[in-house]
XYZ file of C-alpha atoms in Angstrom:
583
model
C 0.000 0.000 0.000
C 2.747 2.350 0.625
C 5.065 2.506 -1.738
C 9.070 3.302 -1.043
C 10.016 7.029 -1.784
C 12.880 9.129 -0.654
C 14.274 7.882 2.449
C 15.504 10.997 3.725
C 13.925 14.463 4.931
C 14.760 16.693 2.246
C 16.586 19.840 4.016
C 17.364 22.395 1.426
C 20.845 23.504 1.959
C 22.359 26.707 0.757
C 23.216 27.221 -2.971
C 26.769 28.291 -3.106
C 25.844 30.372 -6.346
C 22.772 32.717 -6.096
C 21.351 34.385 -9.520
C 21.515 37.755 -8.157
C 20.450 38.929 -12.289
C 17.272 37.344 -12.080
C 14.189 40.117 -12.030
C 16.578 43.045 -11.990
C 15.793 44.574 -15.196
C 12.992 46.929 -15.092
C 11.589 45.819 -18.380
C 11.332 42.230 -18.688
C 13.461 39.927 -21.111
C 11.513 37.229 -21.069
C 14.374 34.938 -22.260
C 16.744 35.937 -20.195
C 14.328 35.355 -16.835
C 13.166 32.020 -18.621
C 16.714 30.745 -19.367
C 17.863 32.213 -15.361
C 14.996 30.530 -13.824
C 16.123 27.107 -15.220
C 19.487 27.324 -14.344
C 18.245 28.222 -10.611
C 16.248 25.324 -10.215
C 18.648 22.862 -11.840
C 21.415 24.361 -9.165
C 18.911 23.500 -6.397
C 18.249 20.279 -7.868
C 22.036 19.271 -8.060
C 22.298 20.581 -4.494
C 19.943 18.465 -3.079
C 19.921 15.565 -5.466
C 23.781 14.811 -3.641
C 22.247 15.536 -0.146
C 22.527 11.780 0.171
C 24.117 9.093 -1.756
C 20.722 7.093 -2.005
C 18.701 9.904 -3.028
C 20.981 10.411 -6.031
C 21.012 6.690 -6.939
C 17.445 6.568 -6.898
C 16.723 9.626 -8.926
C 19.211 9.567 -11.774
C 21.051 6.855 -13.671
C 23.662 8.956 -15.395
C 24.582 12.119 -12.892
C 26.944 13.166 -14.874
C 24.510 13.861 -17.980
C 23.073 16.826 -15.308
C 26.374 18.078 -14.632
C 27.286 16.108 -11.296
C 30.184 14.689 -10.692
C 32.217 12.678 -7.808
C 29.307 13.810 -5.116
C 30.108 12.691 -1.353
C 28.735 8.922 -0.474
C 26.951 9.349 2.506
C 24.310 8.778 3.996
C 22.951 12.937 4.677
C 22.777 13.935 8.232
C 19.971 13.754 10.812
C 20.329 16.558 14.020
C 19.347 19.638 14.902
C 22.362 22.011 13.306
C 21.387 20.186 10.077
C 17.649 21.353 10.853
C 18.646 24.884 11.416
C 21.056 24.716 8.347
C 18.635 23.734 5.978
C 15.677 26.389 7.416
C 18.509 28.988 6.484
C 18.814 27.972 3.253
C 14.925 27.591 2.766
C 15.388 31.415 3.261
C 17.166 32.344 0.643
C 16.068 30.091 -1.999
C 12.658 31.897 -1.012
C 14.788 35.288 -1.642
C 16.447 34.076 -4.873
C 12.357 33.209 -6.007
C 10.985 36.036 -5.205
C 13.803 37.858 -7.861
C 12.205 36.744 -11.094
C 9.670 38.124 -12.943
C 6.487 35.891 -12.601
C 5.364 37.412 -16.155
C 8.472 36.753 -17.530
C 8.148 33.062 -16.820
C 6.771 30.170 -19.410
C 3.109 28.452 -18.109
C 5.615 25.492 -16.837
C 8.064 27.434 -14.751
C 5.035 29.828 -13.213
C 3.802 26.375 -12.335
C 7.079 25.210 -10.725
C 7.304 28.441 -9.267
C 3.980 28.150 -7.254
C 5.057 24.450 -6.277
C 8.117 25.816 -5.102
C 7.362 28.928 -3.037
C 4.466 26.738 -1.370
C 6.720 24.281 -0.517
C 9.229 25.925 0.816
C 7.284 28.474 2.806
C 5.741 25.545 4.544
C 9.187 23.837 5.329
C 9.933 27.275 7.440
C 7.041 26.392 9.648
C 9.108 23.513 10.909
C 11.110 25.898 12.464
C 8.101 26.476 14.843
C 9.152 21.905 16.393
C 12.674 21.569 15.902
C 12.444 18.599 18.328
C 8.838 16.828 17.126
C 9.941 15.173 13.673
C 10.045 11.020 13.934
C 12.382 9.503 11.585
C 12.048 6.525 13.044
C 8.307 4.199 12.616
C 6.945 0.496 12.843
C 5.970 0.307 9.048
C 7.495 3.857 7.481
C 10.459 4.314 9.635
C 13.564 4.370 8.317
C 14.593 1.508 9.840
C 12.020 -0.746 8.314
C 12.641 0.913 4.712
C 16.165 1.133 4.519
C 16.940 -2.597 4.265
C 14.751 -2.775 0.985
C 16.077 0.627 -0.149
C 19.466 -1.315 -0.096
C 18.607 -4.597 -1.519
C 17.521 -2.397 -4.492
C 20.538 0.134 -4.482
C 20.857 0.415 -8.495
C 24.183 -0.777 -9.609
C 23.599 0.784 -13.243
C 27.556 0.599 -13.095
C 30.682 -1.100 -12.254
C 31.105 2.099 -10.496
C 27.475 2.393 -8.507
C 29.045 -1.056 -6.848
C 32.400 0.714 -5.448
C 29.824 3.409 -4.244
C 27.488 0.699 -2.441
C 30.349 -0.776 -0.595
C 31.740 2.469 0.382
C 28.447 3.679 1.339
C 27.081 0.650 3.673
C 30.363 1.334 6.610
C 28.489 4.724 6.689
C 25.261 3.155 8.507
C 26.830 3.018 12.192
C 27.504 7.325 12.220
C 24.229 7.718 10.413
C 22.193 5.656 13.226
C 24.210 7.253 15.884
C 23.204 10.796 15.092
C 19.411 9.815 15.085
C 20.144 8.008 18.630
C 21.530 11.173 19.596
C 18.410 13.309 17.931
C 15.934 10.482 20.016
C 17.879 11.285 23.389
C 17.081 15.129 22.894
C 13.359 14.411 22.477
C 13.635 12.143 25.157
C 15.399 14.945 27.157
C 12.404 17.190 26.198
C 9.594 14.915 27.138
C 8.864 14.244 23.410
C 10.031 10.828 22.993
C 7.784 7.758 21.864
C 5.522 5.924 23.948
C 6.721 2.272 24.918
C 4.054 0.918 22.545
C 5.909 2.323 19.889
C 9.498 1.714 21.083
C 8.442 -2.267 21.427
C 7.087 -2.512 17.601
C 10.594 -0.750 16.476
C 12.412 -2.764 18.758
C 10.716 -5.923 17.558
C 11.043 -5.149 13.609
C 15.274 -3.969 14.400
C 15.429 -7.385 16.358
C 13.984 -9.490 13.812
C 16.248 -8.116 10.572
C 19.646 -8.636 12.429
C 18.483 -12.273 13.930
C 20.422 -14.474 11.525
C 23.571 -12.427 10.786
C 25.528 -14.414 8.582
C 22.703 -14.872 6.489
C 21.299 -11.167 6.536
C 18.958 -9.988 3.758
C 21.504 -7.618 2.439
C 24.167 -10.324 2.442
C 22.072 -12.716 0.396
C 20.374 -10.650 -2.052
C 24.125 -8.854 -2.873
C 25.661 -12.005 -3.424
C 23.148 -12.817 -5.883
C 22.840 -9.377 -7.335
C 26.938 -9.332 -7.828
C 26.921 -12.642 -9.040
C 25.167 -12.236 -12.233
C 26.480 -8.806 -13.142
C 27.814 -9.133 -16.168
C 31.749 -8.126 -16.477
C 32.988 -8.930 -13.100
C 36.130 -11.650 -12.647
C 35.461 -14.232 -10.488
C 38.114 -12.810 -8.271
C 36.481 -9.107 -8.418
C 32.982 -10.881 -7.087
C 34.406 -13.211 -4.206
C 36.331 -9.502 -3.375
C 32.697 -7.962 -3.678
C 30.826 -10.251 -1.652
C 33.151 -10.175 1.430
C 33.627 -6.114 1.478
C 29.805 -5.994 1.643
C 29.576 -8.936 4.124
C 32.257 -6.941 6.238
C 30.179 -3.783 6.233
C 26.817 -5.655 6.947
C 28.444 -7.450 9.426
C 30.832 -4.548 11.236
C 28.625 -1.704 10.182
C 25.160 -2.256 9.547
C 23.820 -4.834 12.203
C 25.933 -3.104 14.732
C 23.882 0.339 13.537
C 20.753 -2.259 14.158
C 22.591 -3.073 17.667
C 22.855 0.836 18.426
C 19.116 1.487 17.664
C 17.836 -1.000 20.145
C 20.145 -0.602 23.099
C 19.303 2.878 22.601
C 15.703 3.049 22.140
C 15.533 0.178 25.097
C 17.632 2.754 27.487
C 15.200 5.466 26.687
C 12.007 3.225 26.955
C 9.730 4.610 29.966
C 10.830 7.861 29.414
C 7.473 8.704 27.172
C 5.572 11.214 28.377
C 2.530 10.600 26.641
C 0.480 7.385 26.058
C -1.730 9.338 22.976
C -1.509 10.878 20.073
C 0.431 14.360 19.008
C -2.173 16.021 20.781
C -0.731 15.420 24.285
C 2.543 17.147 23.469
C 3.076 20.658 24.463
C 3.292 21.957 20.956
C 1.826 18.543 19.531
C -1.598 20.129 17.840
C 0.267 22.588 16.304
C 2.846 20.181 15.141
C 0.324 17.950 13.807
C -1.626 20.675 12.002
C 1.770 21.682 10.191
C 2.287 17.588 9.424
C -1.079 17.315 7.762
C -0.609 20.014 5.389
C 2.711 18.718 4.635
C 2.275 14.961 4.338
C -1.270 15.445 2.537
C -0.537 18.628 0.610
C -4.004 20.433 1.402
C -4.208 24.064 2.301
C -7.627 23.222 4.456
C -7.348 23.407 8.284
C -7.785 20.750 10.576
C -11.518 21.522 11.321
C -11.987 21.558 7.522
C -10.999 18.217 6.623
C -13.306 17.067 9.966
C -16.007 18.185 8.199
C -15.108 16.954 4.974
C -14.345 13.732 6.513
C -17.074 13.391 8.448
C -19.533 13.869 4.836
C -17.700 11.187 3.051
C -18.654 8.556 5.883
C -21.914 9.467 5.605
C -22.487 10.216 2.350
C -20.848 6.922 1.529
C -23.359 4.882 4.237
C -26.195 6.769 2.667
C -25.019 5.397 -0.618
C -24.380 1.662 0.616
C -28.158 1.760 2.301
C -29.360 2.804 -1.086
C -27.474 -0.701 -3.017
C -28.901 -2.445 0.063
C -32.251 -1.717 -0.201
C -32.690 -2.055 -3.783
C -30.681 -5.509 -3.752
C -30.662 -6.984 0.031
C -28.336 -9.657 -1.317
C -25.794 -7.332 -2.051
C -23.486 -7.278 1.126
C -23.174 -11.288 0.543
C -22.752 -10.677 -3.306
C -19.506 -8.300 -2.798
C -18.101 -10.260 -0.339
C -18.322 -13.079 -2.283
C -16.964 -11.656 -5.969
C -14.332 -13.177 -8.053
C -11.411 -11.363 -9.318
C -10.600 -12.552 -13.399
C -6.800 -13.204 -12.833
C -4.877 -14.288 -9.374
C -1.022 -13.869 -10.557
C 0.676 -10.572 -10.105
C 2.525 -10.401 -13.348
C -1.134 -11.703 -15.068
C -3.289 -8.527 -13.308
C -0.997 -6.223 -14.410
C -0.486 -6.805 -18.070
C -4.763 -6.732 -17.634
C -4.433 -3.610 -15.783
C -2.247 -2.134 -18.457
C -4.590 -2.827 -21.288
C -8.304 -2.038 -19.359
C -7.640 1.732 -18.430
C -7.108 2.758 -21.782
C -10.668 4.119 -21.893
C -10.104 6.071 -19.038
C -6.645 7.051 -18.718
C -4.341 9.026 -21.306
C -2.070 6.574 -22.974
C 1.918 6.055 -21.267
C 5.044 4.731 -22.406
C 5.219 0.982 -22.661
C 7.804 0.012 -19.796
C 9.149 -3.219 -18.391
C 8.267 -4.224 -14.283
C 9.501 -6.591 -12.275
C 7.100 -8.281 -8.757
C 9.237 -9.305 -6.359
C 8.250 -10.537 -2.780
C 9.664 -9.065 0.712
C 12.508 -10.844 2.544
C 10.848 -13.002 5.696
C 12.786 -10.734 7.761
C 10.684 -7.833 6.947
C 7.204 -9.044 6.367
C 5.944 -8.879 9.963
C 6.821 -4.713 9.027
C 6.355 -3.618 5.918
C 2.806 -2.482 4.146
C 1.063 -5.177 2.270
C 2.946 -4.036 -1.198
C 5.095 -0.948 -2.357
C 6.322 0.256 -5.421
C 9.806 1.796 -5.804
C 9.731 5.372 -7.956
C 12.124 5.138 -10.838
C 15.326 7.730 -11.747
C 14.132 10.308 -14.163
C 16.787 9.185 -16.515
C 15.328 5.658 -16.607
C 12.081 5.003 -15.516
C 11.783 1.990 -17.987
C 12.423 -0.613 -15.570
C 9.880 -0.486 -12.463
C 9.766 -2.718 -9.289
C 6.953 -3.740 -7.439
C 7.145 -5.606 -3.642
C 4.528 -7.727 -2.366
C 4.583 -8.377 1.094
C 3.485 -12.165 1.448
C 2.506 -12.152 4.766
C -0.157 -14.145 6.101
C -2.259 -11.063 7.616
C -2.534 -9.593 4.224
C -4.479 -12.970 3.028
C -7.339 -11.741 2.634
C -6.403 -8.303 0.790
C -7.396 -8.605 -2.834
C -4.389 -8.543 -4.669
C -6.285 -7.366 -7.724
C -6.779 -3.721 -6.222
C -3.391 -3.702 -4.193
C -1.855 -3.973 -7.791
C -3.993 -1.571 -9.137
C -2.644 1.068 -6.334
C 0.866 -0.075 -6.984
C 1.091 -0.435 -10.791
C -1.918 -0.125 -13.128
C -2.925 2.920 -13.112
C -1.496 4.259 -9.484
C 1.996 4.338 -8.671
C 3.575 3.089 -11.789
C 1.475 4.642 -14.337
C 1.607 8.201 -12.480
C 5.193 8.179 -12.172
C 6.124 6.712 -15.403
C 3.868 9.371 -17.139
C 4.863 12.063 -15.083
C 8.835 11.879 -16.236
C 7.849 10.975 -19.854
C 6.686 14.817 -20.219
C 9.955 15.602 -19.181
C 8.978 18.069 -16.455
C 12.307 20.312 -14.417
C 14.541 18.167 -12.779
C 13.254 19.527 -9.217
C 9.486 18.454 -9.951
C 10.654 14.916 -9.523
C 12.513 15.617 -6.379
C 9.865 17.017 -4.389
C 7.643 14.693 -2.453
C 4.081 15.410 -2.525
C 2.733 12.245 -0.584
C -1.219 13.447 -0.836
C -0.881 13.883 -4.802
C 0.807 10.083 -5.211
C -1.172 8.170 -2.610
C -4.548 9.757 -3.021
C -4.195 9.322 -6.768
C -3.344 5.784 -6.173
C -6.104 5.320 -3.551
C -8.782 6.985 -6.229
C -7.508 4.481 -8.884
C -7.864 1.947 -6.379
C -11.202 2.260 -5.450
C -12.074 3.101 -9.115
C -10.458 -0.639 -10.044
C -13.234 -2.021 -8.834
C -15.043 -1.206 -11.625
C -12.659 -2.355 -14.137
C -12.742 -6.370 -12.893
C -15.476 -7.884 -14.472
C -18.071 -7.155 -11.366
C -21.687 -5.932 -11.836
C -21.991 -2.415 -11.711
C -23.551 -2.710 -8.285
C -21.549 -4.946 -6.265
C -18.589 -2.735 -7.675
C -20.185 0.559 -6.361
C -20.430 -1.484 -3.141
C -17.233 -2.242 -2.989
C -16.064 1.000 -3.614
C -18.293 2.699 -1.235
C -17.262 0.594 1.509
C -13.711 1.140 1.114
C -14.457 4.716 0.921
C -16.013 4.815 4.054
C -13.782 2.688 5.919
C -10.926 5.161 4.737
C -12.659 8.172 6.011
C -13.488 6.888 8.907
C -9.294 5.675 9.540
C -8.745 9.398 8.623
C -10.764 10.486 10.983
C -9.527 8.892 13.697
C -6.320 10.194 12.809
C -7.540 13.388 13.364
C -9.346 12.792 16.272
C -6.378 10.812 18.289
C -3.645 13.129 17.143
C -5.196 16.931 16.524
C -8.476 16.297 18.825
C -6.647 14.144 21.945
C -9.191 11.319 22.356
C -8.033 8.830 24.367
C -8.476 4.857 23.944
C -12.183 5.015 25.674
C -12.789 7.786 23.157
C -12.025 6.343 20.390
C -14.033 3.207 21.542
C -16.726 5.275 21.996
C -16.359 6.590 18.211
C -16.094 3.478 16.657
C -19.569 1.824 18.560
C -22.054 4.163 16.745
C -20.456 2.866 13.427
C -21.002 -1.366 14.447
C -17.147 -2.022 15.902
C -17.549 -2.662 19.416
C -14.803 -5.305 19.746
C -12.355 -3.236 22.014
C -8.917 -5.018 20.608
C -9.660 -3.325 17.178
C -10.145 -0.008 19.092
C -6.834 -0.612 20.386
C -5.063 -1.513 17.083
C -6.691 1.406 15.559
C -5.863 3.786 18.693
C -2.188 2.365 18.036
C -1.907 2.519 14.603
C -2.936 6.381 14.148
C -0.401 6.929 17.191
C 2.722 5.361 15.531
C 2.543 7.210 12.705
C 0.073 9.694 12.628
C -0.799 11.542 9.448
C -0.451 8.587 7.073
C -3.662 7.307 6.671
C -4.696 11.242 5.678
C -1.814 10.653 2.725
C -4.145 8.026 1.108
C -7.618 9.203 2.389
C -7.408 13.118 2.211
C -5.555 12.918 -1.179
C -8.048 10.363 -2.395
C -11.141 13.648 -0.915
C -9.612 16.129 -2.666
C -8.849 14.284 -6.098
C -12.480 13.141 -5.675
C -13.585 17.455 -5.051
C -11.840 18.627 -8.269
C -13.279 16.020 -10.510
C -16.680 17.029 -8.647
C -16.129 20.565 -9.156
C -15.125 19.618 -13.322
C -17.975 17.602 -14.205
C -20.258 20.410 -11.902
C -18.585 22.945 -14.451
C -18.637 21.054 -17.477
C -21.560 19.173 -17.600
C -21.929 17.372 -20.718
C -18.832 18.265 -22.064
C -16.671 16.267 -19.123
C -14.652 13.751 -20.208
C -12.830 11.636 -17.824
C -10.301 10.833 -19.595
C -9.314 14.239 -20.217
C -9.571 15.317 -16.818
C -7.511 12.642 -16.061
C -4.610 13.767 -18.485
C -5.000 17.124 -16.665
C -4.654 16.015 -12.727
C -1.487 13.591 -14.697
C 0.000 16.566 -16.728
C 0.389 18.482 -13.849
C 1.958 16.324 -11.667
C 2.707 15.898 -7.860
C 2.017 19.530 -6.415
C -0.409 20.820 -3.294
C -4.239 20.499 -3.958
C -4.915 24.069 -3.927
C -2.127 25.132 -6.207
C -3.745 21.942 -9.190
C -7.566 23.694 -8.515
C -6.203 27.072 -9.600
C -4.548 25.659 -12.690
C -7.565 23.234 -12.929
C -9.714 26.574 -13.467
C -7.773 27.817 -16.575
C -8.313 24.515 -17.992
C -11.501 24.063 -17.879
C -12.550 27.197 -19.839
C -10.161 25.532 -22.717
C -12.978 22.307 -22.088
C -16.374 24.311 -23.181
């Protein structure tokens, strides 16, 4: 369900060269501002692209084709002075903006322009929690991601290979300076609750349990083993430098986290949700916009959340009473196809009505390591470089709780047309380097989450139990959103949110605890799927309200696609200049 992005927070650092000639003329050279305004954001791009050595491996195949070469291996930083650094240099990238001419710039860089000054005016409000941000998760974390992150380190070169083994003795310092960042919150009554700590302890135990025969020892050997080129003598020298590092570096990093995180357990202030901190409603307020990219305040999306439940009961009652065997009928559907590789190449070919057509690219399913499935999300799907987005990977978690999870819909989130489609079409239009850098979480999984639900109608079901189907999930994601809301912005406690969940049927109090757990580990991720999947819904409302007869889905599709990952409110005031060209 979620898919693997960039690992890292993204801090803008400083650029060393600011285009002080942007804007200064009086009378606007519109080539001049237009050819200024690219170099800018292809300096901040390089800048940040380097930040970390995975970041650039996973966003460009050939760095030296954008100018960058020999960049640092390492792993970024993760403290406080790195916080305050990169706030500084949010500053004047927000100065060097504000320089050009707006006029002066092409339809494309006005919209990069807006994504940009959004963006980074938000990032200054993290200023306001220097001590609040969680790098560490039970099913996000960095902990549980980085192992797969690893396994699928891109060795595009002879070269990327040197860089991996360099990189991997690099773990220990990294993991060090987020125990250190952990024993500040702890310090400042903001660390984890011992709920949390045990579900990170238990995922960190579980991946270094069998150290000789570690994930990232196995799948490297394998890896280096069948790339083409290498002597036997350069492989068996391979395999034991990365065995060494795993070994001496890596599970010792592993080793670090839990004796740290164990020394700190108890020391949790609060038992709930971001709520009970000091500056925890605020924080959580600033999270949501950033995580979901909406501009609508907490009491807004309430309200907005609280409609789509019952809008979307109202609409279930309505199926029920004109068919009273419908419940049993959707629960009891058959998907058309069963194998991974099978739903996809069915996926590819049924949203052609519906979706603008995309380059024809190769993907690969692969399943997650046994070490990992008890932690990772039911499937993910890792974003390709810009320079070659023809190969695509897709992980399916095999574990047993995710049975009874139609794979047919999980697929459709991951590949056909979510996550794969969106990204592969979004680099085909060859958009600025930094579009593809910036994460906007609440464009990629609500996207994916509205293709989701909309999959249902594209596997062979009757019209009706497919509008079931998707009204039920609909409502069952609202409702997850709203707890998330009411547990972390709100402060409801466990009895609370008990008492929430009885007027909708779920009186079993474990699954009030899960729940009450779940939106307390991580909170604002179930808003990422469920408020992006709201607001996609509102602007195709507000086009076909517009339009009328002339909508056409599949063009409004293309236009939510051509756009690309930005905030909500920044794609509705673009979306309004489109549809006039749609009467």
């Amino acid at each position: 369900m979620k898919k693997c992005r960039k690992l890292f927070l993204v801090f803008f650092s400083l650029l060393l060269i600011i285009l002080s000639a942007a804007g200064c003329e009086k009378k606007v050279n519109t080539e001049s501002t237009q050819k200024d305004f690219d170099s800018f954001t292809n300096e901040v791009f390089k800048n940040e692209v380097t930040r970390d050595t995975l970041t650039l491996n996973f966003s460009l195949a050939n760095p030296r084709n954008y100018g960058i070469t020999n960049p640092p291996v390492t792993f970024g930083h993760y403290s406080l002075g790195e916080m305050k650094k990169s706030l500084l240099a949010t500053e004047n990238y927000l100065a060097a903006l504000k320089d050009f001419s707006y006029s002066g710039l092409s339809d494309n860089q006005k919209l990069t322009y807006d994504i940009l000054k959004n963006t980074w005016n938000l990032e200054l409000k993290s200023g306001n929690f220097p001590l609040y941000s969680e790098v560490l998760g039970p099913t996000t974390g960095l902990q549980a991601q980085l192992p797969v992150l690893l396994a699928e380190y891109n060795f595009y070169t002879k070269e990327d290979i040197d860089t991996y083994v360099k990189l991997l003795p690099n773990t220990y310092d990294y993991f060090k300076e987020i125990c250190e960042y952990e024993k500040q919150k702890s310090k400042a009554g903001l660390f984890m609750n011992d709920t949390v700590v045990d579900s990170i302890l238990a995922q960190c135990e579980s991946f270094i349990s069998d150290k000789d025969n570690n994930y990232l020892i196995e799948v490297f050997n394998d890896r280096v083993s069948s790339y083409k080129g290498l002597s036997k003598k350069e492989i068996k020298a391979y395999k034991k430098a990365n065995k060494d590092a795993v070994l001496n570096s890596v599970i010792p990093a592993y080793q670090l986290l839990i004796d740290t995180l164990k020394s700190l357990k108890g020391t949790g202030t609060n038992d709930g949700g971001l709520a009970g901190f000091p500056k925890g409603k605020e924080y959580y307020s600033y999270l949501l916009a950033s995580n979901t990219g909406t501009s609508r305040s907490p009491e807004e999306l309430i309200t907005m959340l609280n409609d789509s439940i019952s809008n979307n009961l109202k609409a279930l009652n309505a199926l029920v009473t004109k068919d009273s065997n419908i419940y049993q009928e959707a629960a009891n559907v058959s998907y058309p196809l069963s194998k991974p590789k099978e739903i996809l190449e069915y996926l590819r070919g049924a949203i052609k009505e519906d979706f603008p057509p995309c380059p024809n690219v190769d993907f690969t399913v692969k399943y997650v390591h046994k070490s990992l499935q008890d932690y990772l999300s039911p499937a993910m799907y890792l974003v390709p470089a810009i320079d070659n987005f023809k190969n695509n990977v897709i992980y399916i978690n095999q574990n047993s709780d995710y049975d009874k999870q139609p794979i047919f819909n999980t697929l459709a989130h991951e590949g056909y047309p979510g996550h794969l489609y969106q990204s592969v079409y979004f680099r085909s239009t060859n958009p600025a380097p930094i579009r593809n850098l910036l994460n906007f979480s609440g464009y990629a999984e609500g996207w994916a989450t509205y293709v989701e639900f909309y999959s249902y109608h594209m596997a062979g079901f009757s019209e009706a139990e497919a509008s079931f189907l998707d009204h039920s999930m609909a409502a069952n994601m609202a409702l997850y959103c709203r707890l998330d809301l009411g547990i972390n912005y709100e402060g409801w406690t466990l009895a609370q949110t008990a008492s929430y969940l009885k007027q909708f049927g779920i009186t079993d109090k474990s699954t009030a605890r899960v729940l009450f757990s779940t939106m307390v580990e991580e909170p604002a991720l179930y808003p990422e799927y469920g408020i992006g999947y709201l607001e996609f819904t509102n602007l195709r409302n507000k086009a076909e309200k517009y339009l009328g007869y002339d909508f056409n889905l599949k063009n409004f599709h293309k236009f939510l696609l051509d756009t690309g990952p930005a905030p909500f409110e920044i794609i509705e005031g673009h979306m309004k200049s489109w549809l006039k060209t749609q009467k």
